Each structure stands twice: as structure tokens, then as C-alpha cells.
Short mmCIF file of C-alpha atoms in Angstrom, two decimals:
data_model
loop_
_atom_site.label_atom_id
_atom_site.label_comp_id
_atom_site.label_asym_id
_atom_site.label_seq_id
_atom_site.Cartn_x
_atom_site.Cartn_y
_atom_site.Cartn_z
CA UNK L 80 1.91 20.94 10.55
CA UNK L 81 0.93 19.24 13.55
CA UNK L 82 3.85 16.96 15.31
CA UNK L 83 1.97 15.35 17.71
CA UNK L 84 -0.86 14.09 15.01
CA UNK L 85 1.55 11.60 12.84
CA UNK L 86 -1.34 10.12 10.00
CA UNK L 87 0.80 7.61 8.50
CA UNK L 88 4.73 6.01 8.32
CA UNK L 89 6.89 4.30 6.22
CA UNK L 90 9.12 1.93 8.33
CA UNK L 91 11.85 0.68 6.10
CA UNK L 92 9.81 0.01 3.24
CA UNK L 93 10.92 -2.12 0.62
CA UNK L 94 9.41 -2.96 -3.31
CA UNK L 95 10.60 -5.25 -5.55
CA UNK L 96 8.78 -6.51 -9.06
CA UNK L 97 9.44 -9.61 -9.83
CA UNK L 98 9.09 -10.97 -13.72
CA UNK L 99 10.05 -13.58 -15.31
CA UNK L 100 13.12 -11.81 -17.05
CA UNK L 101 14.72 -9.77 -14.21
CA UNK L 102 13.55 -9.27 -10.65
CA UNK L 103 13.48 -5.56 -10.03
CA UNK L 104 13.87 -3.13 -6.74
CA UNK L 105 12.52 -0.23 -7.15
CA UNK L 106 12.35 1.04 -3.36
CA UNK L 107 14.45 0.32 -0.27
CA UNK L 108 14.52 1.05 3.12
CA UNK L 109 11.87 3.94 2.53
CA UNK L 110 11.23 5.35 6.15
CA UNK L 111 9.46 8.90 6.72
CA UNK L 112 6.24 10.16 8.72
CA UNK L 113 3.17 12.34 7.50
CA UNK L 114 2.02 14.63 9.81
CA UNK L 115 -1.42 17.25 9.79
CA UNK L 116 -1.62 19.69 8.04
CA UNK L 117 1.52 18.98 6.27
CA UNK L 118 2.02 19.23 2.29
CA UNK L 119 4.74 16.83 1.38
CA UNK L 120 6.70 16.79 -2.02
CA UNK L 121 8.35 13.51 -3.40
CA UNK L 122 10.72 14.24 -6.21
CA UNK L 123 13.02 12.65 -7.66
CA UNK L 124 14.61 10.90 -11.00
CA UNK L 125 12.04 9.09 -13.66
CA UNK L 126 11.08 5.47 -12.88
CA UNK L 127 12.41 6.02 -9.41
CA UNK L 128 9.13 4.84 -7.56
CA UNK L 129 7.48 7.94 -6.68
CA UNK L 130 4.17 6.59 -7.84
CA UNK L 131 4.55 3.62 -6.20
CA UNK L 132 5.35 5.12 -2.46
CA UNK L 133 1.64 6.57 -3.29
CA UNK L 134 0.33 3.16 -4.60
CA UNK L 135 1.19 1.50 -0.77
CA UNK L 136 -0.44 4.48 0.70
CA UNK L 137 -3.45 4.37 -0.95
CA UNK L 138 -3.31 0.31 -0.74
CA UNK L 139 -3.73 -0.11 -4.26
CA UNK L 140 -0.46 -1.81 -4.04
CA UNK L 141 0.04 -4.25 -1.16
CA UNK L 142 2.93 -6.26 -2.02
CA UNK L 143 6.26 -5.22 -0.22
CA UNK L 144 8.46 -5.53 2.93
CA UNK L 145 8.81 -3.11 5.78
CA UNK L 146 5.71 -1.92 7.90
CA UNK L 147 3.47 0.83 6.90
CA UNK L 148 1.29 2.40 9.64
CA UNK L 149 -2.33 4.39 8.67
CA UNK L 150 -3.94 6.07 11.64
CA UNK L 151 -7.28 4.73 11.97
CA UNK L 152 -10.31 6.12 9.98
CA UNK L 153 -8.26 8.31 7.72
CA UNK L 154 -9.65 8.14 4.37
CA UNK L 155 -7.32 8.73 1.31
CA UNK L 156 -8.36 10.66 -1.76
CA UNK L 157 -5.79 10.09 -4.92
CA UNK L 158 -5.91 12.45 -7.99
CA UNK L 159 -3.88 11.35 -10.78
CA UNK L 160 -1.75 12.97 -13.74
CA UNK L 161 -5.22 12.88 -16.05
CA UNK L 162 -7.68 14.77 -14.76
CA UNK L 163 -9.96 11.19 -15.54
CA UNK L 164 -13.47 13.06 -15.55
CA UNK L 165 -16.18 11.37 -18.27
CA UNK L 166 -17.05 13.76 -20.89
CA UNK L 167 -20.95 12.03 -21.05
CA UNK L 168 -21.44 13.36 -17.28
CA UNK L 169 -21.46 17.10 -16.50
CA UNK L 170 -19.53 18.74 -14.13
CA UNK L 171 -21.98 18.34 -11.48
CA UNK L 172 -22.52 14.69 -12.09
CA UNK L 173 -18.62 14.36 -12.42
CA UNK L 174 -17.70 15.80 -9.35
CA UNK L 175 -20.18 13.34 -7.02
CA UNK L 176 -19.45 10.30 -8.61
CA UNK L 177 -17.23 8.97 -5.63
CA UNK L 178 -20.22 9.62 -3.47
CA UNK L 179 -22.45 7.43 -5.66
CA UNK L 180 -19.81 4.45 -5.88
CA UNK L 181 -19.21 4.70 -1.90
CA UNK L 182 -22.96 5.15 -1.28
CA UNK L 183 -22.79 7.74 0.38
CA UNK L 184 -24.57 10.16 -1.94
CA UNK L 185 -26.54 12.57 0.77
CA UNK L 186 -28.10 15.64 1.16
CA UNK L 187 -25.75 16.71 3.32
CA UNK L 188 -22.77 15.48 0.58
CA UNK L 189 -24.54 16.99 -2.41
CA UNK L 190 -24.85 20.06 -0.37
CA UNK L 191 -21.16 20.09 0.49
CA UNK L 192 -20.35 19.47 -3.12
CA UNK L 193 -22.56 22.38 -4.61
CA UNK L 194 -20.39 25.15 -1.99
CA UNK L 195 -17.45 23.81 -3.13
CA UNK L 196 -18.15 24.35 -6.85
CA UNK L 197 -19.40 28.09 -5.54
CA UNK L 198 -16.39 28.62 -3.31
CA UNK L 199 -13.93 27.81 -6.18
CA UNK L 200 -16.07 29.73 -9.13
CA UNK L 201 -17.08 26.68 -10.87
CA UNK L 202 -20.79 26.43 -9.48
CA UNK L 203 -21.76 28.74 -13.08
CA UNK L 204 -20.16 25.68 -15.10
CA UNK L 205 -22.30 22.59 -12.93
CA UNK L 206 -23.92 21.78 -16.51
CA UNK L 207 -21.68 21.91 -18.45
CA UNK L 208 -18.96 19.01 -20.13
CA UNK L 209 -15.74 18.38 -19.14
CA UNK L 210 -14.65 18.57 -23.27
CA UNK L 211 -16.25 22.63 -22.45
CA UNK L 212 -13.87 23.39 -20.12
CA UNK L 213 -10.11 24.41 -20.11
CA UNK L 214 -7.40 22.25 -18.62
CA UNK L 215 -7.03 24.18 -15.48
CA UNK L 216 -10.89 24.36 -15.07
CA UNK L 217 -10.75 20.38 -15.24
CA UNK L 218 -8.33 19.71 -12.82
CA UNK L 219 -9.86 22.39 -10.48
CA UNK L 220 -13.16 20.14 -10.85
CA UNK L 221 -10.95 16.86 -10.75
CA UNK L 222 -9.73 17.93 -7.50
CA UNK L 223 -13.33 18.71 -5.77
CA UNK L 224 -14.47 15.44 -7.08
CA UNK L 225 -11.39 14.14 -5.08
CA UNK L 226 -12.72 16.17 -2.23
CA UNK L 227 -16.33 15.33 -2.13
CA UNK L 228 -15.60 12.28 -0.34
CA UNK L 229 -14.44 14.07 2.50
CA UNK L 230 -10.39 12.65 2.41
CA UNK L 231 -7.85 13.13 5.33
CA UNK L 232 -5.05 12.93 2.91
CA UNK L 233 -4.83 13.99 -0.86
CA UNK L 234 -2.27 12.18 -2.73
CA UNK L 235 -1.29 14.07 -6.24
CA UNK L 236 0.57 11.92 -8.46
CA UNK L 237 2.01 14.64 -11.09
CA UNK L 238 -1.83 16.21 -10.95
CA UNK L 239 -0.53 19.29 -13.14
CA UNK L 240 1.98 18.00 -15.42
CA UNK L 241 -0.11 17.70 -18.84
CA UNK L 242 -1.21 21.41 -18.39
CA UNK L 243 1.51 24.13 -20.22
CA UNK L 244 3.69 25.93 -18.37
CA UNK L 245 1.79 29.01 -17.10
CA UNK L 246 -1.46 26.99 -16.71
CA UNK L 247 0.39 24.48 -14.87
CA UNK L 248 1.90 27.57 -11.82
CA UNK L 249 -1.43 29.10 -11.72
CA UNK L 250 -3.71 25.83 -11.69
CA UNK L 251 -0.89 24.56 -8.83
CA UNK L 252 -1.62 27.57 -6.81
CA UNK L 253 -5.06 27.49 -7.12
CA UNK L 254 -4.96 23.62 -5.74
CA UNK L 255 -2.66 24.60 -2.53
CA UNK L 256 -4.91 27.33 -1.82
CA UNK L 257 -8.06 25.36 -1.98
CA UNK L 258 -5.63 22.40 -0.25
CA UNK L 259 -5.29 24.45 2.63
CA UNK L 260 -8.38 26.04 2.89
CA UNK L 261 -10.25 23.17 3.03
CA UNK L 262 -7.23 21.93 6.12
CA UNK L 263 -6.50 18.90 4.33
CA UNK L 264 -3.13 17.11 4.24
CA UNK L 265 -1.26 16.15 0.84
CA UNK L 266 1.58 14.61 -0.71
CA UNK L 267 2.74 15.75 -4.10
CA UNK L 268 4.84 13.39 -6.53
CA UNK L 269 6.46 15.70 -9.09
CA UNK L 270 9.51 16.09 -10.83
CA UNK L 271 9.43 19.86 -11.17
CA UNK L 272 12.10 21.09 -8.21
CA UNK L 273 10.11 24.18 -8.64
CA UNK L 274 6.91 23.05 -8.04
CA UNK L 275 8.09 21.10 -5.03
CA UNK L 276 9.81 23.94 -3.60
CA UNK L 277 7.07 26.79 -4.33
CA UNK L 278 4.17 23.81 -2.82
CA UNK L 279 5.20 22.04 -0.05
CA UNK L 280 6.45 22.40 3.60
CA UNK L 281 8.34 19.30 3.01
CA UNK L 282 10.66 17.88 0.08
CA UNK L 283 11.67 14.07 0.34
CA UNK L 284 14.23 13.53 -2.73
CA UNK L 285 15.27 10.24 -3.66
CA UNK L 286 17.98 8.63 -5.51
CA UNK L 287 18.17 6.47 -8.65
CA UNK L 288 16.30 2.81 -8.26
CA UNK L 289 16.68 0.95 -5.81
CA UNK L 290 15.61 4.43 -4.68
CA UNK L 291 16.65 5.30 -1.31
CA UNK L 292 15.82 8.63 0.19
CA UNK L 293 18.72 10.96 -0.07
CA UNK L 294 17.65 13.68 1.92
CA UNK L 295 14.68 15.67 3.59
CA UNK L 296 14.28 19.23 3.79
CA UNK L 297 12.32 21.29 5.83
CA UNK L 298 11.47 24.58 3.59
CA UNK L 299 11.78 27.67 4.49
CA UNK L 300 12.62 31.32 2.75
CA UNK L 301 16.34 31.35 4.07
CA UNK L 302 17.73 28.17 1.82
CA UNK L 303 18.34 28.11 -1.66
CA UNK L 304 16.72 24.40 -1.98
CA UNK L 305 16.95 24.22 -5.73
CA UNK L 306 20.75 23.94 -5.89
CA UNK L 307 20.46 21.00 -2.64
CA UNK L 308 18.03 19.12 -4.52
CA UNK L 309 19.25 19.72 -8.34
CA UNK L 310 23.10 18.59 -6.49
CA UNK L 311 21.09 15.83 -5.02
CA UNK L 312 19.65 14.55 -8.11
CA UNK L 313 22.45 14.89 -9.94
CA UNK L 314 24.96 12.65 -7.68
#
């Protein structure tokens, strides 16, 4: 982590959705920074707006109060809960998709894409279908796809949580290490404490909607953080 190289902020952000039943606020007063290099966990209770913190980041949602700061240029790269590849497009063709809709589909890109796929054992598999490949092989590919485009910041929205159990710690790993080899900068949205704990240098829990953030934690080996954020959950 890098504290004098702050990418983005949330300055008391705010969300409300607004139907024709019942006006409801899912966030308030949201405030935290994003810093390099950092990997940053979001937990916190179901429905609590954990995929809509990522929504403003990514801009895909634009409606809400508060000011949100970007630092300029960054570029965002968003991997969802499905690993969303197209089973009539092989890996290959999967994987530099986002460089064909951005038109930026290069030699230099394609080149970049094909050592990824070496440098995380998948370059054997380039011709292949996603429907040929296990879950964890998918989300590995999902996740250089997501990279191809050269991103500043990966947001993971619950990237791992269709995969079983074991899959899901190994194929979690695998991510963080390719996460920080490649020096990018992340946020994770989960609800495994686990996961958030074992992941990230950074935990942001938040309460029950409207969520509010309940507390931060700074991780480290000397804390037992489960029993913090299970108590904080659980209030």
C-alpha cells in the first residue's frame, strides 16, 4: 500500500432507490479512501449494498449524494460473481474481447494477453471452450480477460462464490497471487469473513441497510479479526 497515491474516495456517500411502493436507503454516509497497491475487502450482511459501493465506482451507477473522487486516467476492470465468458468463443478469443469492444486490439495487447495465459498455465488451453474447462480454470481465464485491458483497479463482486468450497480457497489464492503479481489494486465484496481476512490488507464491514460502515480494520497476524467482524455483524 502506497499512502501518498490515494486512487479514489468515498465522501459521505449516500444511495437511495426510489419506487413507487417504498423509497429505499440502502447506503449512508459511506466515506473511505483506496490507496496503491492496496486489496480492500467489503463485507457485510445480504442486501446491504456491497454491490452497489462497486456499481458508483465503476460508474455503472451514477445516481446518489455525497462526492466520489477517481484519480485521473485510472481505468477500472470489474469481474463479477459469473465468470460471464461465451461458450461459442475459445479461451483465446474470450479473454481479448474487451480489447476488441474498446478498440484497442494490438499487437502489443494480443502479445500481453498470450504471456498472461503462459504465466498462469492456461496458454495449453487457448483453443479450447469455456464448457471444457473447470470452474476454477474459468474464473482464472475470467480474471485475465479482466486484465487484458490493462485496469488500475480490479473490482470482484463475490468473483468465487459459485465455485465449492475447496475450489473456491485455492481459485482465491491463485487470483491474489496473480493480483499482486501483476501490482494491481482490488476491492473484494464477499460475505465469507474468511475470505476477507485470508485476502485483503483491508476489511471495511458494514451494518444492516441503511448500511453505514461500522468499522475498518487494518490486518495483520496479531488480531483475531474473525471474532471483531462476526461481533460486528452480529450487533
Amino acid at each position: 500500500m502506497n499512502l501518498t497515491n490515494n486512487l479514489l474516495e468515498f465522501k459521505k456517500i449516500s444511495k437511495t432507490y426510489y419506487n413507487s411502493k417504498k423509497d429505499i436507503k440502502v447506503l449512508e454516509n459511506i466515506s473511505f479512501k483506496l490507496y496503491e497497491n492496496d486489496f480492500l475487502g467489503i463485507i457485510g450482511p445480504s442486501g446491504c449494498g456491497k454491490s452497489t459501493i462497486l456499481n458508483i465506482i465503476s460508474k455503472l451507477d451514477k445516481e446518489y449524494t455525497g462526492k466520489y473522487t477517481l484519480k485521473n486516467n485510472i481505468k477500472i476492470g470489474y469481474m463479477f460473481q459469473e465468470d460471464a465468458l461465451f461458450n461459442w468463443l475459445n479461451i483465446f478469443d474470450n479473454c481479448i474481447l474487451g480489447l476488441k469492444i474498446s478498440n484497442t486490439l494490438n499487437e502489443d495487447n494480443i502479445n500481453y494477453v498470450t504471456d498472461l495465459l503462459k504465466k498462469y498455465n492456461l496458454y495449453d488451453f487457448k483453443d479450447k471452450y469455456p464448457f471444457e474447462l473447470s470452474g476454477g480454470m474459468k474464473q482464472r481465464v475470467a480474471l485475465i480477460r479482466t486484465l487484458a485491458i490493462k485496469p488500475d483497479i480490479l473490482l470482484l463482486d463475490e468473483s468465487f462464490s459459485a465455485l465449492d468450497y475447496q475450489t473456491r480457497i485455492k481459485v482465491s489464492n491463485d487470483v491474489y497471487n496473480i493480483i499482486k503479481n501483476e501490482k494491481k489494486t482490488a476491492i473484494l465484496v464477499t460475505h465469507d469473513i474468511n475470505e476477507a481476512i485470508r485476502l485483503c490488507n483491508k476489511i471495511i464491514v458494514l451494518t444492516k441497510i441503511p448500511s453505514k460502515i461500522k468499522n475498518i480494520y487494518e490486518v495483520n497476524d496479531n488480531i483475531d479479526y474473525y471474532n471483531l467482524i462476526w461481533n460486528d455483524l452480529n450487533e
